[in-house]
Amino acid sequence: AERSLQAAFDAAVAADERIEPRDWMPDAYRSTLVRQIAQHAHSEIIGMQPEANWITRAPSLRRKAILMAKVQDEAGHGLYLYGAAETLGTGRDELLDKLHTGRQKYSSIFNYPTLTWADVGAIGWLVDGAAITNQVPLCRCSYGPYARAMVRICKEESFHQRQGYELLLALARGTEAQRAMAQDAVDRWWWPSLMMFGPPDDESAHSAQSMAWKIKRHSNDELRQRFVDICVPQAEALGLTLPDPELRWNEERGHWDFGAIDWQEFREVLKGNGPCNEQRLNQRRAAHENGAWVREAAAAHAAKQAARAAQ
Ligand code: ACO
């Protein structure tokens, strides 16, 4: 029976059909999805912190309203994704506990500080731009609930990306000090954004299997290259420079060549030694503890409603 279930699963993946929660799936497929979706969900909610840092200091009411909406969107993305993980039989409590105890990762990018207002623009343009490049193919992921969550998330991410670009454009066309602030933010966020796509293909432990399962549709390096190719003309339009002297159009490849990424830095950030790892996790744990009464109140309310309905 196991063999025919496996055959049915393989045939569905080969035919580009969606695997749904009640379908049989190999254990390793399930655990790979939980790993990736959980890491993704954790990234969304940890990612609220660096930008929330600027809500109280946004330079105008318009910018403040936009930024608040954006940070709120990230919370929503976390909810869709924890929901998708739950369809695989893993509870939210368990996933959050793994995040809080360092047993599950979140994206390296959110361990860098937001030092100036221009960082909000650079995050929108580069970090959300990288996220979209990585996530649009996930809309075609073989697992239905994840793929469907990604459709909504990508629509919102593309709005986020544009607000970042527009913010940087305003700074780049502003005073000399504003232009310099925009350039400094791009200088600091460029390389970490390239690291978001994960290790190089020959060091990516999960890529081959995830691509065979059609969870991932493209390799880490393919998506990284796609992102670089998109960003170069956009930087030019902004009048800002990408901090890589080796960026060069390669006629033969039809792509931009770029310089070497500091993978040692990436590994250090993953190990917990990035500039803000400790701060991010401490703040997350504190938010969870401080929110305990809300969860308790919601549970008590639900129990009361259920008891009333049963009367
Ligand atoms: N930050 C932290 N960890 C990373 C990163 C990164 N940028 N890139 C790779 N890793 C981890 C992987 O999770 C894996 O660790 P694990 O085995 O402990 O789980 C390890 O490094 C090896 O990497 P890969 O074999 O390449 O892992 P994978 O096939 O999962 O590919 C990728 C990594 C591309 C990030 C994939 O998981 C993915 O597409 N995830 C969904 C997108 C996502 O998580 N985005 C979050 C940031 S965007 C945002 O929230 C705005």
Coordinates of C-alpha atoms and ligand atoms in Angstrom, one line a residue:
A1 CA 0.0 0.0 0.0
E2 CA 2.9 2.4 0.9
R3 CA 4.4 1.8 -2.5
S4 CA 1.2 2.7 -4.4
L5 CA 0.7 5.8 -2.1
Q6 CA 4.3 6.9 -3.0
A7 CA 3.6 6.3 -6.7
A8 CA 0.4 8.4 -6.5
F9 CA 2.4 11.2 -4.7
D10 CA 5.2 11.0 -7.3
A11 CA 2.7 11.1 -10.2
A12 CA 0.9 14.1 -8.7
V13 CA 4.2 16.0 -8.3
A14 CA 5.3 15.1 -11.8
A15 CA 1.9 16.3 -13.2
D16 CA 2.3 19.6 -11.3
E17 CA -0.8 18.9 -9.2
R18 CA -1.0 20.3 -5.7
I19 CA -0.5 18.1 -2.7
E20 CA -3.2 18.9 -0.1
P21 CA -3.2 18.4 3.7
R22 CA -5.2 15.2 3.7
D23 CA -3.1 13.6 0.9
W24 CA -0.5 11.0 1.7
M25 CA 3.0 12.4 1.5
P26 CA 6.4 11.1 2.4
D27 CA 7.5 12.0 6.0
A28 CA 10.6 13.8 4.7
Y29 CA 8.5 15.9 2.4
R30 CA 6.3 16.9 5.3
S31 CA 9.3 17.7 7.6
T32 CA 11.1 19.7 4.8
L33 CA 7.9 21.8 4.4
V34 CA 7.5 22.4 8.1
R35 CA 11.2 23.4 8.3
Q36 CA 11.0 25.9 5.4
I37 CA 7.5 27.3 6.2
A38 CA 8.4 27.7 9.9
Q39 CA 11.6 29.5 9.0
H40 CA 9.7 31.7 6.6
A41 CA 7.0 32.4 9.2
H42 CA 9.6 33.3 11.9
S43 CA 11.3 35.6 9.4
E44 CA 8.1 37.5 8.8
I45 CA 7.5 38.2 12.5
I46 CA 11.1 38.8 13.4
G47 CA 11.2 41.1 10.4
M48 CA 8.7 43.4 12.0
Q49 CA 11.4 44.5 14.5
P50 CA 14.0 46.4 12.4
E51 CA 11.4 48.5 10.7
A52 CA 9.2 49.0 13.7
N53 CA 12.3 50.7 15.1
W54 CA 11.4 53.7 12.9
I55 CA 7.6 54.0 13.3
T56 CA 7.9 56.6 16.0
R57 CA 10.5 58.6 14.0
A58 CA 9.0 58.5 10.5
P59 CA 9.5 61.9 9.0
S60 CA 5.8 62.6 8.1
L61 CA 2.3 61.4 9.0
R62 CA 2.1 59.8 5.5
R63 CA 5.3 57.9 5.9
K64 CA 4.3 56.8 9.4
A65 CA 0.9 55.5 8.2
I66 CA 2.6 53.6 5.3
L67 CA 5.2 52.0 7.6
M68 CA 2.7 51.0 10.2
A69 CA 0.6 49.3 7.6
K70 CA 3.6 47.6 6.2
V71 CA 4.8 46.2 9.6
Q72 CA 1.2 45.0 10.2
D73 CA 1.3 43.2 6.9
E74 CA 4.3 41.3 8.0
A75 CA 2.4 40.1 11.1
G76 CA -0.3 38.9 8.7
H77 CA 2.2 37.1 6.5
G78 CA 3.4 35.3 9.7
L79 CA -0.2 34.3 10.4
Y80 CA -0.8 32.9 6.9
L81 CA 2.4 30.9 7.1
Y82 CA 1.9 29.5 10.6
G83 CA -1.5 28.5 9.4
A84 CA 0.0 26.7 6.4
A85 CA 2.5 24.9 8.8
E86 CA -0.4 23.9 11.0
T87 CA -2.0 22.0 8.1
L88 CA 1.0 19.7 8.2
G89 CA 0.2 18.8 11.8
T90 CA 2.6 21.1 13.6
G91 CA 1.1 23.5 16.1
R92 CA 2.0 27.1 16.4
D93 CA 3.1 26.8 20.0
E94 CA 5.6 24.2 19.1
L95 CA 7.0 26.3 16.2
L96 CA 7.2 29.4 18.3
D97 CA 8.9 27.5 21.1
K98 CA 11.5 26.3 18.6
L99 CA 12.1 29.8 17.5
H100 CA 12.5 31.1 21.0
T101 CA 14.9 28.4 22.0
G102 CA 17.0 28.8 18.8
R103 CA 16.1 25.4 17.4
Q104 CA 14.6 26.9 14.2
K105 CA 16.1 29.6 12.1
Y106 CA 14.8 32.8 10.7
S107 CA 16.3 34.8 7.8
S108 CA 19.8 36.1 8.3
I109 CA 18.8 39.5 7.0
F110 CA 16.9 40.5 10.1
N111 CA 20.0 40.4 12.2
Y112 CA 21.2 43.7 10.8
P113 CA 20.4 47.1 12.5
T114 CA 18.3 49.9 11.0
L115 CA 20.6 52.8 11.7
T116 CA 18.9 55.6 9.7
W117 CA 15.5 56.4 8.1
A118 CA 16.9 55.5 4.7
D119 CA 17.2 51.9 5.9
V120 CA 13.5 51.7 5.7
G121 CA 13.8 52.4 2.0
A122 CA 16.6 50.1 1.5
I123 CA 14.8 47.3 3.2
G124 CA 11.7 47.8 1.0
W125 CA 13.7 48.0 -2.2
L126 CA 16.3 45.4 -1.6
V127 CA 15.1 43.0 1.2
D128 CA 11.5 42.9 0.0
G129 CA 12.7 42.8 -3.6
A130 CA 14.9 39.8 -2.8
A131 CA 11.9 38.2 -0.9
I132 CA 9.7 38.7 -4.0
T133 CA 12.3 37.2 -6.3
N134 CA 12.5 34.2 -4.0
Q135 CA 8.8 33.9 -3.3
V136 CA 7.1 34.4 -6.6
P137 CA 8.2 30.8 -7.7
L138 CA 6.9 29.5 -4.3
C139 CA 3.3 30.4 -5.6
R140 CA 3.8 27.3 -7.7
C141 CA 5.1 25.2 -4.8
S142 CA 3.7 21.6 -4.9
Y143 CA 2.2 22.0 -1.4
G144 CA -1.2 23.7 -1.9
P145 CA -1.6 25.7 1.4
Y146 CA 1.9 27.1 1.1
A147 CA 1.5 28.0 -2.5
R148 CA -1.8 29.8 -1.9
A149 CA -0.5 31.7 1.1
M150 CA 2.4 32.9 -1.1
V151 CA 0.0 34.4 -3.7
R152 CA -1.4 36.9 -1.2
I153 CA 2.0 37.5 0.4
C154 CA 3.6 38.3 -2.9
K155 CA 1.0 40.9 -3.8
E156 CA 1.6 42.7 -0.5
E157 CA 5.4 42.3 -0.8
S158 CA 5.4 44.0 -4.2
F159 CA 3.6 47.0 -2.6
H160 CA 6.3 47.0 0.1
Q161 CA 9.0 46.9 -2.5
R162 CA 7.6 49.9 -4.3
Q163 CA 7.2 52.0 -1.2
G164 CA 10.9 51.3 -0.4
Y165 CA 11.9 52.3 -3.9
E166 CA 9.8 55.4 -3.8
L167 CA 11.2 56.4 -0.4
L168 CA 14.8 56.0 -1.6
L169 CA 13.9 57.9 -4.8
A170 CA 12.7 60.8 -2.6
L171 CA 15.9 60.8 -0.6
A172 CA 18.1 60.4 -3.7
R173 CA 16.5 63.4 -5.2
G174 CA 16.6 65.4 -2.0
T175 CA 19.4 67.3 -0.3
E176 CA 23.0 66.2 -0.5
A177 CA 22.7 64.8 3.1
Q178 CA 19.6 62.8 2.2
R179 CA 21.3 61.4 -0.9
A180 CA 24.3 60.4 1.2
M181 CA 22.0 58.7 3.7
A182 CA 20.3 56.7 0.9
Q183 CA 23.7 55.7 -0.5
D184 CA 24.9 54.6 2.9
A185 CA 21.8 52.4 3.5
V186 CA 22.2 50.7 0.1
D187 CA 25.9 50.2 0.9
R188 CA 25.0 48.3 4.1
W189 CA 22.0 46.3 2.8
W190 CA 23.2 45.2 -0.6
W191 CA 25.5 42.2 0.4
P192 CA 23.2 40.9 3.2
S193 CA 20.3 41.0 0.7
L194 CA 22.3 38.7 -1.6
M195 CA 22.8 36.3 1.3
M196 CA 19.0 36.0 1.8
F197 CA 18.9 33.5 -1.1
G198 CA 20.9 31.0 0.9
P199 CA 24.3 29.3 0.4
P200 CA 25.7 28.7 -3.0
D201 CA 24.2 25.8 -4.9
D202 CA 27.1 23.4 -4.2
E203 CA 26.7 24.0 -0.5
S204 CA 22.9 24.0 -0.3
A205 CA 22.0 20.9 1.6
H206 CA 18.3 20.8 0.7
S207 CA 18.1 22.3 -2.8
A208 CA 18.3 19.1 -4.9
Q209 CA 15.6 17.3 -2.9
S210 CA 13.4 20.3 -2.6
M211 CA 13.6 21.0 -6.3
A212 CA 12.7 17.3 -7.1
W213 CA 9.7 17.7 -4.9
K214 CA 8.8 21.0 -6.6
I215 CA 8.9 22.9 -3.3
K216 CA 11.7 25.0 -4.7
R217 CA 11.5 25.8 -8.4
H218 CA 14.9 27.4 -8.9
S219 CA 18.2 27.1 -7.2
N220 CA 19.6 29.6 -4.7
D221 CA 22.2 30.9 -7.2
E222 CA 19.6 31.2 -10.0
L223 CA 17.4 33.4 -7.9
R224 CA 20.3 35.4 -6.6
Q225 CA 21.4 36.1 -10.2
R226 CA 17.9 37.1 -11.2
F227 CA 17.8 39.6 -8.3
V228 CA 21.1 41.2 -9.2
D229 CA 19.9 41.5 -12.9
I230 CA 16.8 43.3 -11.7
C231 CA 18.6 45.6 -9.3
V232 CA 21.3 47.0 -11.5
P233 CA 19.1 49.1 -13.7
Q234 CA 16.9 50.1 -10.8
A235 CA 20.0 51.4 -8.9
E236 CA 20.9 53.4 -12.0
A237 CA 17.4 54.9 -12.1
L238 CA 17.7 55.9 -8.5
G239 CA 21.1 57.4 -9.2
L240 CA 22.7 55.3 -6.4
T241 CA 25.7 52.9 -6.7
L242 CA 25.7 49.3 -5.7
P243 CA 28.7 48.7 -3.5
D244 CA 30.4 46.1 -5.8
P245 CA 33.3 47.2 -8.1
E246 CA 33.1 43.9 -9.9
L247 CA 29.5 44.3 -11.2
R248 CA 29.9 44.0 -15.0
W249 CA 27.5 43.1 -17.8
N250 CA 28.5 39.7 -19.2
E251 CA 27.4 39.7 -22.9
E252 CA 28.0 36.0 -23.2
R253 CA 26.0 34.9 -20.2
G254 CA 23.4 37.6 -20.7
H255 CA 23.7 38.4 -17.0
W256 CA 25.5 40.8 -14.6
D257 CA 28.7 39.3 -13.1
F258 CA 29.1 40.2 -9.5
G259 CA 31.8 40.0 -6.8
A260 CA 32.4 37.3 -4.2
I261 CA 30.0 37.1 -1.3
D262 CA 31.4 37.0 2.2
W263 CA 30.1 33.5 3.2
Q264 CA 32.0 33.6 6.4
E265 CA 29.8 36.6 7.5
F266 CA 26.7 34.6 6.5
R267 CA 27.8 31.5 8.5
E268 CA 28.5 33.7 11.6
V269 CA 25.0 35.4 11.4
L270 CA 23.4 31.9 11.1
K271 CA 25.4 30.8 14.2
G272 CA 23.9 33.6 16.2
N273 CA 26.8 36.0 15.9
G274 CA 25.3 38.7 13.7
P275 CA 25.0 42.3 15.0
C276 CA 21.4 42.0 16.3
N277 CA 20.7 38.2 16.8
E278 CA 20.5 38.5 20.5
Q279 CA 18.4 41.6 20.5
R280 CA 15.9 40.2 18.0
L281 CA 15.4 37.0 19.9
N282 CA 15.2 38.7 23.3
Q283 CA 12.6 41.1 22.0
R284 CA 10.6 38.3 20.4
R285 CA 10.6 36.3 23.7
A286 CA 9.6 39.3 25.7
A287 CA 6.7 40.1 23.2
H288 CA 5.6 36.5 23.6
E289 CA 5.6 36.6 27.4
N290 CA 4.0 40.0 27.5
G291 CA 1.2 38.7 25.2
A292 CA 0.4 35.6 27.4
W293 CA -2.6 37.4 28.9
V294 CA -4.1 38.0 25.4
R295 CA -3.8 34.4 24.5
E296 CA -5.3 33.4 27.8
A297 CA -8.2 35.9 27.5
A298 CA -8.9 34.7 23.9
A299 CA -8.9 31.0 25.0
A300 CA -11.2 31.9 28.0
H301 CA -13.6 33.7 25.6
A302 CA -13.6 30.9 23.1
A303 CA -14.4 28.4 25.9
K304 CA -17.2 30.6 27.2
Q305 CA -18.7 30.9 23.7
A306 CA -18.4 27.1 23.2
A307 CA -20.1 26.5 26.6
R308 CA -22.9 28.9 25.7
A309 CA -23.4 27.3 22.3
A310 CA -23.6 23.9 24.0
Q311 CA -26.4 25.0 26.4
Ligands
ACO1 N1 19.0 32.9 6.6 C1 18.9 31.9 7.5 N2 19.1 30.6 7.2 C2 19.3 30.3 5.9 C3 19.3 31.3 4.9 C4 19.2 32.6 5.3 N3 19.2 33.6 4.4 N4 19.5 30.6 3.7 C5 19.6 29.3 4.0 N5 19.5 29.1 5.3 C6 19.6 27.9 6.0 C7 18.5 26.9 5.6 O1 17.4 27.1 6.4 C8 19.2 25.6 5.9 O2 19.3 25.4 7.4 P1 18.6 24.1 8.1 O3 19.0 22.9 7.4 O4 19.0 24.3 9.5 O5 17.1 24.3 7.9 C9 20.7 25.9 5.6 O6 20.8 27.3 5.7 C10 21.0 25.3 4.2 O7 20.4 26.1 3.2 P2 19.6 25.4 1.9 O8 20.0 24.0 1.9 O9 19.9 26.2 0.7 O10 18.2 25.6 2.5 P3 16.8 25.7 1.7 O11 16.7 24.7 0.6 O12 15.7 25.7 2.7 O13 16.9 27.1 1.0 C11 15.8 29.3 1.3 C12 16.9 28.3 1.7 C13 16.1 29.7 -0.2 C14 15.9 30.5 2.2 C15 14.5 28.6 1.3 O14 14.3 28.0 2.6 C16 13.3 29.4 1.0 O15 13.0 29.7 -0.1 N6 12.5 29.8 2.1 C17 11.3 30.6 1.9 C18 11.6 32.0 1.9 C19 12.0 32.6 3.2 O16 12.1 31.9 4.2 N7 12.1 33.9 3.3 C20 12.4 34.6 4.5 C21 13.0 35.9 4.3 S1 12.1 37.0 3.3 C22 11.0 37.8 4.3 O17 10.4 37.2 5.2 C23 10.6 39.2 4.0

